[in-house]
Coordinates of C-alpha atoms and ligand atoms in Angstrom, one line a residue:
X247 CA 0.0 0.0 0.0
X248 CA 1.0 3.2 -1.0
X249 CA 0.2 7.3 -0.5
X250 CA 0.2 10.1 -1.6
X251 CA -0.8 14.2 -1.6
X252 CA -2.2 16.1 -4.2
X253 CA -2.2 18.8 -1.7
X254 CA -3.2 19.8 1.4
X255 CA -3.9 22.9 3.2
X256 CA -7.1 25.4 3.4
X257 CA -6.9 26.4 -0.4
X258 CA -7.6 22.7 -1.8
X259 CA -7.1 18.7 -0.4
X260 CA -6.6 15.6 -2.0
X261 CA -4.6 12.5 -0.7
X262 CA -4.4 9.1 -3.2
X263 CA -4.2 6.1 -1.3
X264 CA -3.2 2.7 -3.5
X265 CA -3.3 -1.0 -2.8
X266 CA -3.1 -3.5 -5.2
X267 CA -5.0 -2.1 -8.5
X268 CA -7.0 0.3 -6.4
X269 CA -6.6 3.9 -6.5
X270 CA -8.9 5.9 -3.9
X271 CA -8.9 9.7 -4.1
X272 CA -9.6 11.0 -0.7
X273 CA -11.4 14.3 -1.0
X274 CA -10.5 16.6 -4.2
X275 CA -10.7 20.4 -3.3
X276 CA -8.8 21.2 -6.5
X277 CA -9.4 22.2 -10.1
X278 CA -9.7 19.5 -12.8
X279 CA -6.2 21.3 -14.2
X280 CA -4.6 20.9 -10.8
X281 CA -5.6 17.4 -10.4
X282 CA -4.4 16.4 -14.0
X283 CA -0.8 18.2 -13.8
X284 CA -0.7 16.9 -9.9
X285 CA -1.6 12.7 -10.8
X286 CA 0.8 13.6 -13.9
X287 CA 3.2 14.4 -10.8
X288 CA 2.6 10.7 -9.4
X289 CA 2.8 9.2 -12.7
X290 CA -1.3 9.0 -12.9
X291 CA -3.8 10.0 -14.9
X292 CA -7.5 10.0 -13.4
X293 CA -8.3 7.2 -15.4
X294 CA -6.7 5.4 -12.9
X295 CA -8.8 6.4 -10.1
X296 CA -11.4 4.2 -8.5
X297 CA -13.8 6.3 -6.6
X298 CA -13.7 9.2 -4.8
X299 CA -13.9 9.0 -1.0
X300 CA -15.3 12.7 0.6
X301 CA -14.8 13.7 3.7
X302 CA -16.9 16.7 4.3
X303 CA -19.1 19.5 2.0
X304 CA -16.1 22.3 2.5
X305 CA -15.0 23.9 -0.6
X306 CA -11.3 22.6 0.8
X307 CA -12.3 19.2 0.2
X308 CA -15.2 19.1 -2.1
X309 CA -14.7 21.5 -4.8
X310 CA -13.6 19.6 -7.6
X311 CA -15.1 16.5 -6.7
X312 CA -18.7 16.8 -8.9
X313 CA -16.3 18.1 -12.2
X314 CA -13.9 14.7 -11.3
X315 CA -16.2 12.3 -10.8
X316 CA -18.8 13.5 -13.9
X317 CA -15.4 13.4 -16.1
X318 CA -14.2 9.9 -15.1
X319 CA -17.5 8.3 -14.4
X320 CA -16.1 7.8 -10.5
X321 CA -18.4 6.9 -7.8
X322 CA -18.5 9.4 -5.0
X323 CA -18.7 7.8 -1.2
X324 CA -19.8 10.0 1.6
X325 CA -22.4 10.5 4.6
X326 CA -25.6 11.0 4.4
X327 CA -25.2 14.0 5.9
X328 CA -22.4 15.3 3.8
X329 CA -24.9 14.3 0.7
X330 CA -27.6 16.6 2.4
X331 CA -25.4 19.5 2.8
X332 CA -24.3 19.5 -0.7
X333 CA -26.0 22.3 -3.3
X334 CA -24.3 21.1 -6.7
X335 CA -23.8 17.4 -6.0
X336 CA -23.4 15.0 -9.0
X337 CA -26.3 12.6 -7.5
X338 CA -26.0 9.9 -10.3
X339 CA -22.4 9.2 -8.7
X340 CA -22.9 9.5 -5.0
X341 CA -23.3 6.3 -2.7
X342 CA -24.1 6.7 0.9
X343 CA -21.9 5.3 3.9
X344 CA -22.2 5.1 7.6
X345 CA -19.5 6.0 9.9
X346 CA -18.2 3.0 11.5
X347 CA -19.3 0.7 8.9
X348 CA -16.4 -1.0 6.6
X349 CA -16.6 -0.2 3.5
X350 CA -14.6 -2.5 0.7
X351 CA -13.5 0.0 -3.0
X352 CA -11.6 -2.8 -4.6
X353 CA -8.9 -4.4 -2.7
X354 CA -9.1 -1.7 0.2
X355 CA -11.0 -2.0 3.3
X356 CA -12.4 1.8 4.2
X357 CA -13.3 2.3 7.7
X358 CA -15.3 5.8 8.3
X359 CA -15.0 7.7 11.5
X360 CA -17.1 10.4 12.7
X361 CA -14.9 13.3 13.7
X362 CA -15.9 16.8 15.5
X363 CA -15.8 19.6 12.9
X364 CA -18.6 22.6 12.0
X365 CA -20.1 20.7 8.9
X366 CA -23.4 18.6 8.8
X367 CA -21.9 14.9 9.5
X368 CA -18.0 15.0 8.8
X369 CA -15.8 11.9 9.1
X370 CA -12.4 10.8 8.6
X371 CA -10.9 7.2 7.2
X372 CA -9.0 4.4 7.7
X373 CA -7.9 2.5 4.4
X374 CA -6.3 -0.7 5.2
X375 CA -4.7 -3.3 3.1
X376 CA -3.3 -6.7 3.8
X377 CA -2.8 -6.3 7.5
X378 CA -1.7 -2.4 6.9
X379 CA -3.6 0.5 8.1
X380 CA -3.4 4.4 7.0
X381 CA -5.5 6.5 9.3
X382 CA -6.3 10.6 8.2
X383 CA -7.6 12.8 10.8
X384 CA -7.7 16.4 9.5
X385 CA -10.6 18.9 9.9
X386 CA -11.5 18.3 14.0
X387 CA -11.7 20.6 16.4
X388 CA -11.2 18.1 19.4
X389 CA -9.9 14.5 20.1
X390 CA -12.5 12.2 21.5
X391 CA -11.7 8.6 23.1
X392 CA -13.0 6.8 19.9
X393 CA -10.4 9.2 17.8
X394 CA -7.7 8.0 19.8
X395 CA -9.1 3.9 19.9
X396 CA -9.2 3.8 15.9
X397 CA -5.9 5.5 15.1
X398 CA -3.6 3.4 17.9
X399 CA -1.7 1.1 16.5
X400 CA -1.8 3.0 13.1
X401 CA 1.1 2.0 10.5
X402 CA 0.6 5.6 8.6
X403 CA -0.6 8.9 10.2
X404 CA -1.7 11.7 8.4
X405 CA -2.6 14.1 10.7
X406 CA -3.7 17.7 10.8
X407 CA -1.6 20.1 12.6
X408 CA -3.1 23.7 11.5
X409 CA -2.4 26.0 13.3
X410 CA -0.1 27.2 16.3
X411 CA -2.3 28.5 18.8
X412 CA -0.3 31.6 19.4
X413 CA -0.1 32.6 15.3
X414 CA -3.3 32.2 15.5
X415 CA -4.3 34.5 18.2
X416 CA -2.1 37.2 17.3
X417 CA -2.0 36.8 13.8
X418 CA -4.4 38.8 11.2
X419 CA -7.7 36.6 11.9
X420 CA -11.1 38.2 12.6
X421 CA -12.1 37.4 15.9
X422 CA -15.1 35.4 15.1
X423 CA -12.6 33.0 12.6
X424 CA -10.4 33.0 15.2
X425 CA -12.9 31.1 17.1
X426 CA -13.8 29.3 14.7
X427 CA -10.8 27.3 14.2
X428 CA -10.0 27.5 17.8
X429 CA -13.2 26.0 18.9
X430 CA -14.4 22.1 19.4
X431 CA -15.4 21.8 16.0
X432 CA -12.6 24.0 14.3
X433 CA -9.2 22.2 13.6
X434 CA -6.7 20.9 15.5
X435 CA -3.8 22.7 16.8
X436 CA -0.2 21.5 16.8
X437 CA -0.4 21.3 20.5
X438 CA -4.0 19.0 20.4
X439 CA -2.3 16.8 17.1
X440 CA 0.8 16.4 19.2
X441 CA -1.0 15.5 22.7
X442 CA -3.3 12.7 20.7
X443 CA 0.3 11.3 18.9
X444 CA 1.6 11.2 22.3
X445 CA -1.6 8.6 23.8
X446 CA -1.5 6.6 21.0
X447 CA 0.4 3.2 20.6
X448 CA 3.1 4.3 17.9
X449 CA 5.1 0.9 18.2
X450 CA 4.0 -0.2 14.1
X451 CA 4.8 4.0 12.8
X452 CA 6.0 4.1 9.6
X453 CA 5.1 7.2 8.8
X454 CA 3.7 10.7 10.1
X455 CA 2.5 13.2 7.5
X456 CA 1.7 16.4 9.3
X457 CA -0.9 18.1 7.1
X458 CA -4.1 21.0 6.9
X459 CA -1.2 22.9 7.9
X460 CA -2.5 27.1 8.0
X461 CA -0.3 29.2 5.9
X462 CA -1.3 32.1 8.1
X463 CA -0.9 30.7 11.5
X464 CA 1.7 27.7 11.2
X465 CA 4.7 27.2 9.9
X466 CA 6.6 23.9 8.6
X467 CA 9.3 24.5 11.6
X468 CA 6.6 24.7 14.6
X469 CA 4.5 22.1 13.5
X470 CA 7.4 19.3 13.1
X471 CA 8.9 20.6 16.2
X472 CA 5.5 19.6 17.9
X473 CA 5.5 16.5 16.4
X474 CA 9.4 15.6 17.3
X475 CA 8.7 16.8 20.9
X476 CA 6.5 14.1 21.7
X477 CA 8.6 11.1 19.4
X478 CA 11.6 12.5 21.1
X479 CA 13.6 13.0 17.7
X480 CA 12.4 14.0 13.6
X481 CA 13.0 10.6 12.5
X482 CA 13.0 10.5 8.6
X483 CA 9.6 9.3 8.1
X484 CA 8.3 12.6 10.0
X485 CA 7.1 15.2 7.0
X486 CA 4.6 17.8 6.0
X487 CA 2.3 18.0 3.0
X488 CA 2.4 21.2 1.2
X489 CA -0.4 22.9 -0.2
X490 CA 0.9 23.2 -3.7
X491 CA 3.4 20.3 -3.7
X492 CA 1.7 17.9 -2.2
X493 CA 4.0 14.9 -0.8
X494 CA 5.5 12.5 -3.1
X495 CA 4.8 8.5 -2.6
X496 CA 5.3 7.1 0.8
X497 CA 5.5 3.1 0.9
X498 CA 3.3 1.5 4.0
X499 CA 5.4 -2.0 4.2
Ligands
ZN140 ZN1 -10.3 21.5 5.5
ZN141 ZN1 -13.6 21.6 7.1

């Protein structure tokens, strides 16, 4: 099993994850140009797509999704809620899952998770493969106790670390945004990301992608600093995914 970014970040998300002859695009908050030129990046083209796995209706994560998926004839997998929420879906290509219900796209097994986050019935995934597991958690204001059960013993973390909660304080915010991604259902700080990596069984870590990271209140440097604090070193396999460059394959093993 492999992964890999699109992008990531406020301005547009889009993670592929790959086992066997399955391709699954996890959210696509990009224009159909950027997704092309970005799977060129991969060596992809959207042919090679599966489905379309959505997270939540945000513009972040939904936005190109209805163009994608009308394009390449991809089925679209979401909440119910999510479906609800959503003015301009592309209902011929949406199919309805249930958070905590496993879900099999080709070879991978997709586990939904609710998450909390301001947006009608958001979840998060874990895609596993032969034994593997790859857990996202981006877009959640808090950590609850089933957050934490679902992602220990993860082999690949991708994991939102937004914002530094003094950038964002003092940084150039409205106050009422300010609260908003401060708040229970806003987005995790580096200081919330790093406290849940720290109760978590990391013993099978491969990989920690730090991503969602705000380009008005983070930076690469205190987010990874966060992250190293609580694994006690930046081992290799510790990066960020960049808005615009994404992050090249990583190989679950
Ligand atoms: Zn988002
Ligand atoms: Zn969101």
């Amino acid at each position: 099993m492999r992964f890999a970014y699109l992008g990531s970040g406020s301005r547009g998300n889009a993670l592929v994850v790959e086992a066997g002859s399955t391709r699954v695009l996890l959210d696509c908050g990009l224009p159909l140009v950027e997704v092309d030129t970005r799977l060129a990046r991969l060596g992809l083209v959207a042919s090679d797509l599966t489905a379309i796995v959505v997270t939540h209706e945000h513009g972040d994560h939904i936005g190109g999704v209805a163009k994608l998926a009308r394009r390449n004839q991809l089925p679209v997998w979401l909440t119910a809620g999510t479906r609800a929420a959503w003015k301009a879906a592309p209902d011929e290509w949406l199919r309805t899952l249930t958070p905590h219900r496993h879900l099999t796209i080709g070879e991978l097994d997709v586990m939904p998770y609710p998450v909390p986050h301001d947006a009608r019935e958001p979840c998060q995934y874990v895609f596993g493969f032969e034994g593997r597991r790859v857990g996202v958690l981006t877009d959640a204001g808090s950590v609850t106790p089933y957050m934490r059960e679902v992602l220990s013993g993860i082999d690949a973390l991708l994991l939102e670390f937004n914002h530094d909660r003094a950038m964002l304080m003092n940084g150039p915010y409205p106050s009422f945004l300010k609260q908003r991604v401060a708040g229970n259902k806003g987005h995790l700080s580096n200081a919330q990301a790093a406290e849940l990596l720290g109760s978590l069984d990391i013993s099978r870590l491969q990989h920690l992608v730090l991503t969602h990271l705000s380009e008005t209140n983070n930076t690469p440097e205190h987010a990874l600093a966060a992250a190293s604090d609580v694994l006690g070193a930046q081992p290799d396999w510790l990066v960020c995914a960049h808005q615009d460059a994404g992050l090249d394959w990583r190989h679950v093993n």
